[in-house]
Coordinates of C-alpha atoms in Angstrom, one line a residue:
M98 CA -285.7 82.1 66.8
A99 CA -286.0 78.5 68.1
A100 CA -282.2 78.2 67.9
V101 CA -281.8 81.3 70.1
V102 CA -284.3 79.9 72.7
V103 CA -282.4 76.5 72.8
V104 CA -279.0 78.3 73.4
A105 CA -280.5 80.5 76.1
T106 CA -282.1 77.5 77.8
R107 CA -278.7 75.7 77.8
L108 CA -277.0 78.7 79.3
L109 CA -279.6 78.9 82.1
R110 CA -279.7 75.2 82.9
G111 CA -276.0 74.6 82.3
S112 CA -275.0 71.8 79.9
G113 CA -272.2 69.3 79.6
C114 CA -268.9 69.4 81.4
W115 CA -269.1 73.2 81.8
S116 CA -272.2 72.9 84.2
R117 CA -270.6 70.0 86.1
S118 CA -267.4 71.9 86.7
R119 CA -269.4 74.8 88.0
L120 CA -271.0 72.5 90.6
R121 CA -267.7 71.5 92.2
F122 CA -266.9 73.6 95.2
G123 CA -264.5 73.3 98.2
P124 CA -260.8 72.4 98.5
S125 CA -261.2 69.2 96.4
A126 CA -262.3 71.1 93.3
Y127 CA -259.8 71.2 90.4
R128 CA -259.6 73.6 87.5
R129 CA -258.2 72.4 84.2
F130 CA -256.0 74.6 82.0
S131 CA -254.9 74.3 78.4
S132 CA -251.6 72.7 79.5
G133 CA -253.6 69.7 80.7
G134 CA -252.5 70.0 84.3
A135 CA -254.9 70.2 87.2
Y136 CA -254.5 72.6 90.2
P137 CA -256.4 72.8 93.4
N138 CA -258.9 75.6 93.6
I139 CA -257.3 77.5 96.5
P140 CA -258.4 81.0 97.4
L141 CA -255.8 83.8 96.9
S142 CA -255.7 84.5 100.7
S143 CA -254.1 81.1 101.3
P144 CA -250.4 80.2 100.5
L145 CA -250.0 77.9 97.5
P146 CA -248.7 74.4 98.4
G147 CA -245.2 73.6 97.2
V148 CA -244.2 77.2 96.7
P149 CA -241.2 78.5 98.7
K150 CA -241.8 81.1 101.3
P151 CA -241.5 84.6 99.8
V152 CA -238.8 87.1 100.9
F153 CA -240.2 90.6 100.8
A154 CA -238.2 93.8 100.2
T155 CA -238.1 96.1 103.3
V156 CA -239.0 99.7 102.9
D157 CA -236.9 102.1 105.0
G158 CA -237.5 105.2 102.9
Q159 CA -233.8 105.4 101.8
E160 CA -232.4 105.1 98.3
K161 CA -230.0 102.2 98.1
F162 CA -227.9 103.9 95.4
E163 CA -226.4 107.2 96.4
T164 CA -225.6 109.9 93.9
K165 CA -222.0 109.5 92.7
V166 CA -220.0 112.6 91.7
T167 CA -216.6 112.7 89.9
T168 CA -214.7 115.8 88.9
L169 CA -212.7 115.6 85.6
D170 CA -209.3 117.3 85.1
N171 CA -210.9 120.3 83.4
G172 CA -213.2 121.0 86.4
L173 CA -216.4 119.5 84.9
H174 CA -218.5 117.5 87.4
V175 CA -220.0 114.2 86.4
A176 CA -223.0 113.1 88.6
S177 CA -225.1 110.0 88.3
Q178 CA -228.0 108.2 90.0
N179 CA -228.8 104.6 89.3
K180 CA -232.4 103.8 88.5
F181 CA -233.6 100.5 87.0
G182 CA -235.2 100.6 83.6
Q183 CA -234.5 100.5 79.9
F184 CA -234.3 104.3 79.5
C185 CA -232.0 107.0 80.9
T186 CA -232.1 110.8 81.1
V187 CA -228.7 112.5 80.6
G188 CA -227.9 116.2 80.2
I189 CA -225.6 119.1 80.8
L190 CA -226.5 121.8 83.3
I191 CA -224.6 125.1 83.2
N192 CA -224.3 128.0 85.6
S193 CA -225.7 130.4 83.0
G194 CA -228.8 132.4 82.6
S195 CA -230.4 135.9 82.5
R196 CA -228.8 136.9 85.9
Y197 CA -225.4 136.9 84.3
E198 CA -226.3 139.3 81.5
A199 CA -225.6 142.6 83.2
K200 CA -222.6 143.4 80.9
Y201 CA -224.3 142.0 77.8
L202 CA -227.5 142.6 75.8
S203 CA -230.4 141.3 77.8
G204 CA -232.0 138.3 76.2
I205 CA -229.0 136.2 75.2
A206 CA -230.1 133.2 77.4
H207 CA -233.5 133.4 75.8
F208 CA -231.9 133.2 72.3
L209 CA -229.6 130.3 73.4
E210 CA -232.6 128.3 74.6
K211 CA -234.3 128.6 71.2
L212 CA -231.0 127.9 69.3
A213 CA -230.4 124.6 71.2
F214 CA -230.1 121.4 69.3
S215 CA -229.6 123.2 66.0
S216 CA -226.7 122.4 63.5
T217 CA -223.3 121.7 65.0
A218 CA -219.8 120.7 63.8
R219 CA -221.0 117.1 63.4
F220 CA -224.6 117.5 62.5
D221 CA -225.8 119.6 59.6
S222 CA -229.3 120.3 60.9
K223 CA -231.7 119.8 63.7
D224 CA -233.4 117.1 61.7
E225 CA -230.2 115.1 61.7
I226 CA -229.9 115.4 65.4
L227 CA -233.5 114.2 65.9
L228 CA -233.0 111.3 63.5
T229 CA -229.9 110.2 65.5
L230 CA -231.8 110.3 68.8
E231 CA -234.7 108.5 67.1
K232 CA -232.5 105.4 66.6
H233 CA -232.3 105.1 70.4
G234 CA -235.9 106.2 71.1
G235 CA -234.7 109.5 72.3
I236 CA -236.2 113.0 72.8
C237 CA -234.3 116.3 73.6
D238 CA -235.1 119.6 75.3
C239 CA -233.4 122.8 76.5
Q240 CA -234.7 125.0 79.3
T241 CA -233.2 128.2 80.7
S242 CA -234.0 129.9 84.0
R243 CA -232.6 132.9 85.7
D244 CA -229.5 131.0 86.9
T245 CA -229.3 127.7 85.1
T246 CA -229.3 126.4 81.5
M247 CA -230.2 122.8 81.0
Y248 CA -229.7 120.6 77.9
A249 CA -231.3 117.2 78.4
V250 CA -231.9 113.9 76.4
S251 CA -234.0 110.9 77.4
A252 CA -233.1 107.8 75.4
D253 CA -232.4 104.0 75.6
S254 CA -229.5 103.4 78.0
K255 CA -227.6 101.4 75.3
G256 CA -227.2 104.6 73.3
L257 CA -225.4 106.5 76.2
D258 CA -222.2 107.0 74.2
T259 CA -224.1 108.5 71.3
V260 CA -226.1 110.7 73.6
V261 CA -223.2 112.1 75.5
G262 CA -221.3 112.8 72.2
L263 CA -224.4 114.6 70.8
L264 CA -224.8 116.7 74.0
A265 CA -221.1 117.7 73.9
D266 CA -221.4 118.7 70.3
V267 CA -224.7 120.7 70.9
V268 CA -223.2 122.6 73.9
L269 CA -219.6 123.2 72.7
Q270 CA -219.8 123.1 68.8
P271 CA -223.0 125.0 67.7
R272 CA -222.7 126.6 64.3
L273 CA -225.1 129.5 65.0
T274 CA -225.6 130.2 61.3
D275 CA -227.2 133.5 60.1
E276 CA -230.3 131.5 59.0
E277 CA -230.7 129.9 62.5
V278 CA -230.3 133.2 64.3
E279 CA -232.9 134.8 62.0
M280 CA -235.4 132.0 62.7
T281 CA -234.7 132.4 66.4
R282 CA -235.5 136.1 66.2
M283 CA -238.9 135.2 64.8
A284 CA -239.5 132.6 67.4
V285 CA -238.6 135.0 70.2
Q286 CA -240.8 137.7 68.8
F287 CA -243.8 135.3 68.6
E288 CA -243.2 134.2 72.2
L289 CA -243.2 137.8 73.5
E290 CA -246.5 138.5 71.6
D291 CA -248.0 135.3 73.1
L292 CA -246.8 136.2 76.6
N293 CA -248.8 139.5 76.4
L294 CA -251.9 137.9 74.9
R295 CA -252.3 134.7 77.0
P296 CA -255.1 134.7 79.6
D297 CA -252.8 133.4 82.3
P298 CA -250.8 136.4 83.6
E299 CA -248.6 134.3 86.0
P300 CA -245.4 134.3 83.8
L301 CA -245.6 138.0 83.2
L302 CA -246.3 138.8 86.8
T303 CA -243.3 136.6 87.9
E304 CA -241.1 138.6 85.6
M305 CA -242.5 141.8 87.0
I306 CA -242.1 140.8 90.7
H307 CA -238.4 139.9 90.1
E308 CA -237.9 143.2 88.3
A309 CA -239.4 145.1 91.3
A310 CA -237.6 143.1 94.0
Y311 CA -234.1 143.1 92.5
R312 CA -234.0 146.4 90.6
E313 CA -231.6 146.1 87.6
N314 CA -229.4 143.4 89.2
T315 CA -228.9 139.6 89.0
V316 CA -232.2 137.8 89.2
G317 CA -234.1 141.1 88.5
L318 CA -232.7 141.2 85.0
H319 CA -235.2 140.3 82.2
R320 CA -235.5 136.6 81.6
F321 CA -237.2 137.2 78.2
C322 CA -235.5 139.1 75.5
P323 CA -236.7 142.8 75.3
T324 CA -238.2 143.7 71.9
E325 CA -235.6 146.3 71.2
N326 CA -232.7 143.7 71.6
I327 CA -234.1 141.1 69.2
A328 CA -232.4 142.6 66.1
K329 CA -229.1 143.4 68.0
I330 CA -228.3 139.8 69.1
N331 CA -226.1 138.0 66.5
R332 CA -223.4 135.3 66.4
E333 CA -220.6 137.6 67.7
V334 CA -222.7 138.7 70.7
L335 CA -223.6 135.1 71.5
H336 CA -220.0 133.9 71.2
S337 CA -218.7 136.6 73.6
Y338 CA -221.2 135.4 76.2
L339 CA -220.5 131.7 75.6
R340 CA -216.8 132.3 76.0
N341 CA -217.2 133.4 79.6
Y342 CA -220.1 131.1 80.8
Y343 CA -219.9 127.9 78.9
T344 CA -216.7 126.7 80.6
P345 CA -216.2 123.2 82.1
D346 CA -215.9 124.4 85.7
R347 CA -219.4 125.8 85.4
M348 CA -220.9 122.6 84.0
V349 CA -222.3 119.3 85.4
L350 CA -222.9 116.2 83.2
A351 CA -225.8 114.5 85.1
G352 CA -227.3 111.1 84.3
V353 CA -230.1 109.0 85.8
G354 CA -230.5 105.3 84.9
V355 CA -226.8 104.9 83.9
E356 CA -223.7 103.2 85.3
H357 CA -221.5 105.9 86.8
E358 CA -218.2 104.6 85.4
H359 CA -219.6 104.4 81.9
L360 CA -220.9 108.0 82.1
V361 CA -217.4 109.1 83.3
D362 CA -215.7 107.3 80.4
C363 CA -218.1 109.0 77.9
A364 CA -217.4 112.4 79.6
R365 CA -213.7 112.0 79.3
K366 CA -214.1 110.9 75.6
Y367 CA -216.3 113.8 74.5
L368 CA -215.9 116.7 77.1
L369 CA -212.2 116.6 78.0
G370 CA -209.7 118.6 76.0
V371 CA -212.4 119.8 73.5
Q372 CA -211.9 123.1 71.8
P373 CA -215.2 125.0 71.7
A374 CA -216.5 126.8 68.6
W375 CA -215.8 130.2 70.2
G376 CA -212.1 129.4 70.6
S377 CA -210.7 129.9 74.1
A378 CA -211.9 127.4 76.8
E379 CA -211.0 129.8 79.6
A380 CA -213.4 132.5 81.0
V381 CA -212.1 136.1 80.8
D382 CA -214.8 138.2 82.5
V383 CA -217.3 136.3 84.7
D384 CA -220.0 138.2 86.7
R385 CA -219.9 137.1 90.3
S386 CA -222.4 139.6 91.6
V387 CA -224.5 138.7 94.7
A388 CA -228.2 139.5 94.4
Q389 CA -229.2 142.8 96.0
Y390 CA -232.8 142.9 97.2
T391 CA -234.2 146.4 96.7
G392 CA -237.9 146.1 97.0
G393 CA -240.2 148.3 94.9
I394 CA -243.1 148.3 92.6
A395 CA -243.6 147.4 88.9
K396 CA -246.9 148.4 87.3
L397 CA -248.4 147.7 83.9
E398 CA -251.7 149.4 83.1
R399 CA -253.6 147.3 80.6
D400 CA -257.1 146.7 79.4
M401 CA -257.9 143.1 80.5
S402 CA -261.5 143.1 79.4
N403 CA -260.9 141.3 76.1
V404 CA -258.2 138.9 77.2
S405 CA -260.4 135.8 76.8
L406 CA -263.3 135.9 74.4
G407 CA -265.7 133.2 73.5
P408 CA -268.9 131.6 75.0
T409 CA -267.6 131.8 78.6
P410 CA -265.1 134.7 78.6
I411 CA -263.0 135.3 81.7
P412 CA -264.2 138.5 83.4
E413 CA -262.0 141.6 83.5
L414 CA -259.5 141.1 86.4
T415 CA -256.7 143.1 88.0
H416 CA -253.7 141.0 89.1
I417 CA -251.6 141.8 92.1
M418 CA -248.5 140.1 93.4
V419 CA -246.9 141.0 96.7
G420 CA -243.6 139.5 97.8
L421 CA -240.9 139.7 100.5
E422 CA -237.3 138.4 100.6
S423 CA -237.0 134.9 102.0
C424 CA -233.6 133.0 101.8
S425 CA -231.3 131.1 99.5
F426 CA -231.8 127.3 99.0
L427 CA -228.3 126.9 100.6
E428 CA -229.5 128.2 104.0
E429 CA -231.0 126.2 106.8
D430 CA -234.1 128.4 106.8
F431 CA -235.0 127.2 103.2
I432 CA -237.0 124.2 104.6
P433 CA -239.1 126.2 107.0
F434 CA -239.9 128.7 104.2
A435 CA -240.9 125.7 101.9
V436 CA -243.2 124.5 104.7
L437 CA -244.6 128.0 105.2
N438 CA -245.3 128.3 101.4
M439 CA -247.1 125.0 101.5
M440 CA -249.1 126.1 104.6
M441 CA -250.3 129.2 102.7
G442 CA -251.1 127.1 99.6
G443 CA -254.0 128.6 97.6
G444 CA -255.2 128.4 94.0
G445 CA -258.1 129.4 91.9
S446 CA -261.6 130.1 93.2
F447 CA -262.8 126.9 91.6
S448 CA -261.3 123.6 92.6
A449 CA -262.5 120.0 92.3
G450 CA -261.4 119.5 95.9
G451 CA -260.4 116.1 97.2
P452 CA -257.5 114.8 99.3
G453 CA -254.2 116.5 98.7
K454 CA -255.6 119.5 96.8
G455 CA -254.7 122.0 99.5
M456 CA -258.3 122.9 100.3
F457 CA -257.3 123.4 104.0
S458 CA -254.4 125.8 103.3
R459 CA -254.7 129.3 104.7
L460 CA -255.4 131.1 101.4
Y461 CA -258.4 128.8 100.8
L462 CA -259.8 128.9 104.3
N463 CA -259.1 132.6 105.1
V464 CA -259.4 134.2 101.6
L465 CA -261.1 132.2 98.8
N466 CA -263.8 130.6 101.1
R467 CA -264.6 134.0 102.8
H468 CA -264.4 136.4 99.9
H469 CA -266.4 135.1 96.9
W470 CA -265.3 137.9 94.6
M471 CA -261.6 136.8 94.8
Y472 CA -260.8 134.8 91.7
N473 CA -257.4 133.6 92.7
A474 CA -255.0 133.6 95.7
T475 CA -251.8 131.6 95.4
S476 CA -248.5 131.5 97.3
Y477 CA -245.2 131.1 95.4
H478 CA -241.6 130.6 96.6
H479 CA -238.7 131.4 94.3
S480 CA -235.3 130.4 95.7
Y481 CA -231.8 131.0 94.3
E482 CA -228.2 130.4 95.5
D483 CA -228.0 133.8 97.2
T484 CA -231.5 135.0 97.7
G485 CA -235.2 134.0 97.7
L486 CA -238.7 135.5 97.3
L487 CA -242.0 134.4 98.8
C488 CA -245.0 136.0 97.2
I489 CA -248.8 135.9 97.0
H490 CA -250.6 136.4 93.7
A491 CA -254.2 137.5 93.8
S492 CA -256.9 138.4 91.2
A493 CA -260.2 140.3 91.5
D494 CA -262.5 142.8 89.9
P495 CA -260.7 146.2 89.3
R496 CA -263.3 147.9 91.7
Q497 CA -262.1 145.7 94.6
V498 CA -258.3 146.1 94.2
R499 CA -257.9 148.0 97.4
E500 CA -259.8 145.5 99.5
M501 CA -257.9 142.6 97.8
V502 CA -254.5 144.2 98.6
E503 CA -255.5 144.6 102.3
I504 CA -256.5 140.9 102.5
I505 CA -253.1 139.9 101.2
T506 CA -251.2 142.2 103.6
K507 CA -253.3 140.8 106.5
E508 CA -252.3 137.2 105.5
F509 CA -248.6 138.2 105.4
I510 CA -249.0 139.6 109.0
L511 CA -250.7 136.4 110.1
M512 CA -247.7 134.4 108.9
G513 CA -245.7 135.9 111.9
G514 CA -248.4 134.9 114.4
T515 CA -249.4 131.6 116.0
V516 CA -248.9 128.4 114.0
D517 CA -251.5 125.8 114.6
A518 CA -250.0 122.3 115.2
V519 CA -252.6 120.6 112.9
E520 CA -252.1 122.9 109.9
L521 CA -248.3 122.6 110.3
E522 CA -248.4 118.8 110.3
R523 CA -250.7 118.9 107.3
A524 CA -248.3 121.2 105.4
K525 CA -245.3 119.1 106.3
T526 CA -247.1 115.9 105.1
Q527 CA -248.2 117.6 101.9
L528 CA -244.7 118.9 101.2
T529 CA -243.2 115.4 101.8
S530 CA -245.8 113.8 99.6
M531 CA -245.2 116.3 96.8
L532 CA -241.4 115.8 97.0
M533 CA -241.6 112.0 96.9
M534 CA -244.3 111.9 94.2
N535 CA -242.2 114.2 92.0
L536 CA -239.1 112.1 92.5
E537 CA -240.8 109.1 91.0
S538 CA -240.2 110.7 87.6
R539 CA -236.8 110.1 86.0
P540 CA -236.5 113.6 84.4
V541 CA -237.3 115.2 87.8
I542 CA -234.6 113.1 89.5
F543 CA -232.2 114.2 86.7
E544 CA -232.9 117.8 87.3
D545 CA -232.7 117.4 91.1
V546 CA -229.3 115.7 90.8
G547 CA -227.9 118.2 88.3
R548 CA -229.1 121.4 90.1
Q549 CA -227.9 120.2 93.5
V550 CA -224.5 119.1 92.3
L551 CA -224.1 122.4 90.3
A552 CA -224.8 124.4 93.4
T553 CA -223.2 122.4 96.2
R554 CA -221.0 119.7 94.5
S555 CA -223.1 117.0 96.3
R556 CA -226.7 115.9 96.7
K557 CA -229.0 115.6 99.6
L558 CA -231.1 112.4 99.2
P559 CA -234.9 112.4 99.6
H560 CA -234.8 110.7 103.0
E561 CA -232.5 113.5 104.3
L562 CA -234.9 116.2 103.0
C563 CA -237.9 114.3 104.5
T564 CA -236.1 114.3 107.9
L565 CA -235.4 118.1 107.7
I566 CA -239.1 118.7 106.9
R567 CA -240.3 116.5 109.8
N568 CA -238.0 118.5 112.2
V569 CA -239.6 121.9 111.3
K570 CA -241.4 123.2 114.5
P571 CA -244.0 126.0 114.8
E572 CA -241.4 128.4 116.3
D573 CA -239.2 127.9 113.1
V574 CA -242.0 129.0 110.9
K575 CA -242.8 131.9 113.1
R576 CA -239.1 132.9 113.3
V577 CA -238.6 132.9 109.5
A578 CA -241.9 134.7 108.9
S579 CA -241.1 137.5 111.4
K580 CA -237.6 138.0 109.9
M581 CA -239.2 138.2 106.4
L582 CA -241.8 140.8 107.5
R583 CA -239.0 143.2 108.5
G584 CA -238.0 143.7 104.9
K585 CA -239.4 146.0 102.2
P586 CA -242.1 144.6 100.0
A587 CA -241.9 144.0 96.2
V588 CA -245.2 144.6 94.3
A589 CA -246.3 143.8 90.8
A590 CA -249.6 145.0 89.4
L591 CA -251.2 144.3 86.0
G592 CA -254.6 145.5 84.6
D593 CA -256.8 148.4 85.6
L594 CA -254.9 150.0 88.5
T595 CA -257.2 153.0 89.2
D596 CA -257.8 151.9 92.8
L597 CA -254.4 150.4 93.5
P598 CA -253.0 151.7 96.9
T599 CA -249.7 153.5 96.8
Y600 CA -246.5 151.5 97.4
E601 CA -246.0 153.5 100.7
H602 CA -249.4 152.4 101.9
I603 CA -248.7 148.8 101.2
Q604 CA -245.4 149.0 103.0
S605 CA -247.1 150.7 105.9
A606 CA -249.7 147.9 106.1
L607 CA -247.0 145.2 106.2
S608 CA -245.3 147.1 109.0
S609 CA -248.5 147.4 111.1
K610 CA -249.8 144.9 113.6
D611 CA -253.0 144.0 111.8
G612 CA -252.0 144.5 108.1
R613 CA -254.6 147.2 107.5
L614 CA -254.0 149.9 104.8
P615 CA -254.0 153.5 106.0
R616 CA -257.4 155.1 105.6
T617 CA -257.8 157.5 102.6
Y618 CA -260.5 160.1 102.2
R619 CA -261.7 161.6 99.0
L620 CA -263.8 164.7 98.5
F621 CA -264.8 163.6 95.0
R622 CA -265.3 160.2 93.5

């Protein structure tokens, strides 16, 4: 105990050289380091003596390395974006997806997504592929959408040759063995069951709204494999599809964090003059259909009372999504529509708030903050190379479905009204911020480069997009909204639909001046 008191006393009083060094203040004070040298105790706000004047980088909002694009002799495009760092993201994007399955069994793209990075001509199994990537610290992924299939790898830049060779083998030389196809059938079946059981209905509603908006054509075709087609899809069916859509002229090899010339050399080595596993390298029957917007309604009556059980179960809700045709991402109106979507914003009834959370968007201010019984109101914008769809998803108690639908139709009508300068500037700033923050991620830059080059053979750099966003005026938003409101609506409804208004009533509300549903009278309840 006495020893502890002595130590404490020394610490309070200060002892030896430590206490003496603490008493030296001012510019003459010196601090000794382990190297034995002594340096003046200068505050960080003052420049250090003897250090050359720093030259700072200037920020002008522009990328110094533009996206480079090269086209090989077979029509394949090679695109790259330099980005400093040890790792790179490289992948192959293909103009292929569910929208091209009109002449095939629906669900092929879904199967190909699950079969990606399985055994190939060079690799006997998926494990062998993963071990090869592991040597370069790599990971792989495959994603399919309605119009694009993407095979991607992130790995050490030194392993670029290995990565491109592996990607070429995975895309052009898959074995598609009976065992792999059977395992994929099980995976697809499980995913379909999970889709119907998960508490979040957004993926299912998105599927339904596309089905309603583009009835049995292009982007309205099923993205997920229908249950009845699972047993029908086999190696021959897959090869017949791959023969037409996995051709070099429909592909882009994109890379971020790589030297362009090195990527082009690898592409020539592994992707030029290669005979694919399905034989012919030339397409025979390619679907070039343009999306035909039809409008309509897709309904799915379902008991949602037991979707989420547990100590705090989600209450029974009915989900409605109402959409109207917007425009393709190739049109000039795409940017005003993106700003309009950001201005609508929205989200769940509970949010932590804070800057940048969109709490001042219209769907929060006009809907969620005023109607406590609304659980969700969110705006979405889906855009493709020949069409687009802007929609609002809302959720509420089944007894208030009619009132909820009327609130949504009113918000659509208000889109074509006066646009406040402050809310427009806020939406533009938020959109720019979201764009720039997303493009700090290497995989996001890769996808942006690949998709733009696949669609337009070139890439608009972020500073060009920011300029286009800044140039959006209130009259631009009003013009695109008014044009959109002249079209037929698409409606998706999930849950207890007893009180759902008819499609004709929803269409009538969107054609009116105030967005109100026609009054209905019942003799008996």
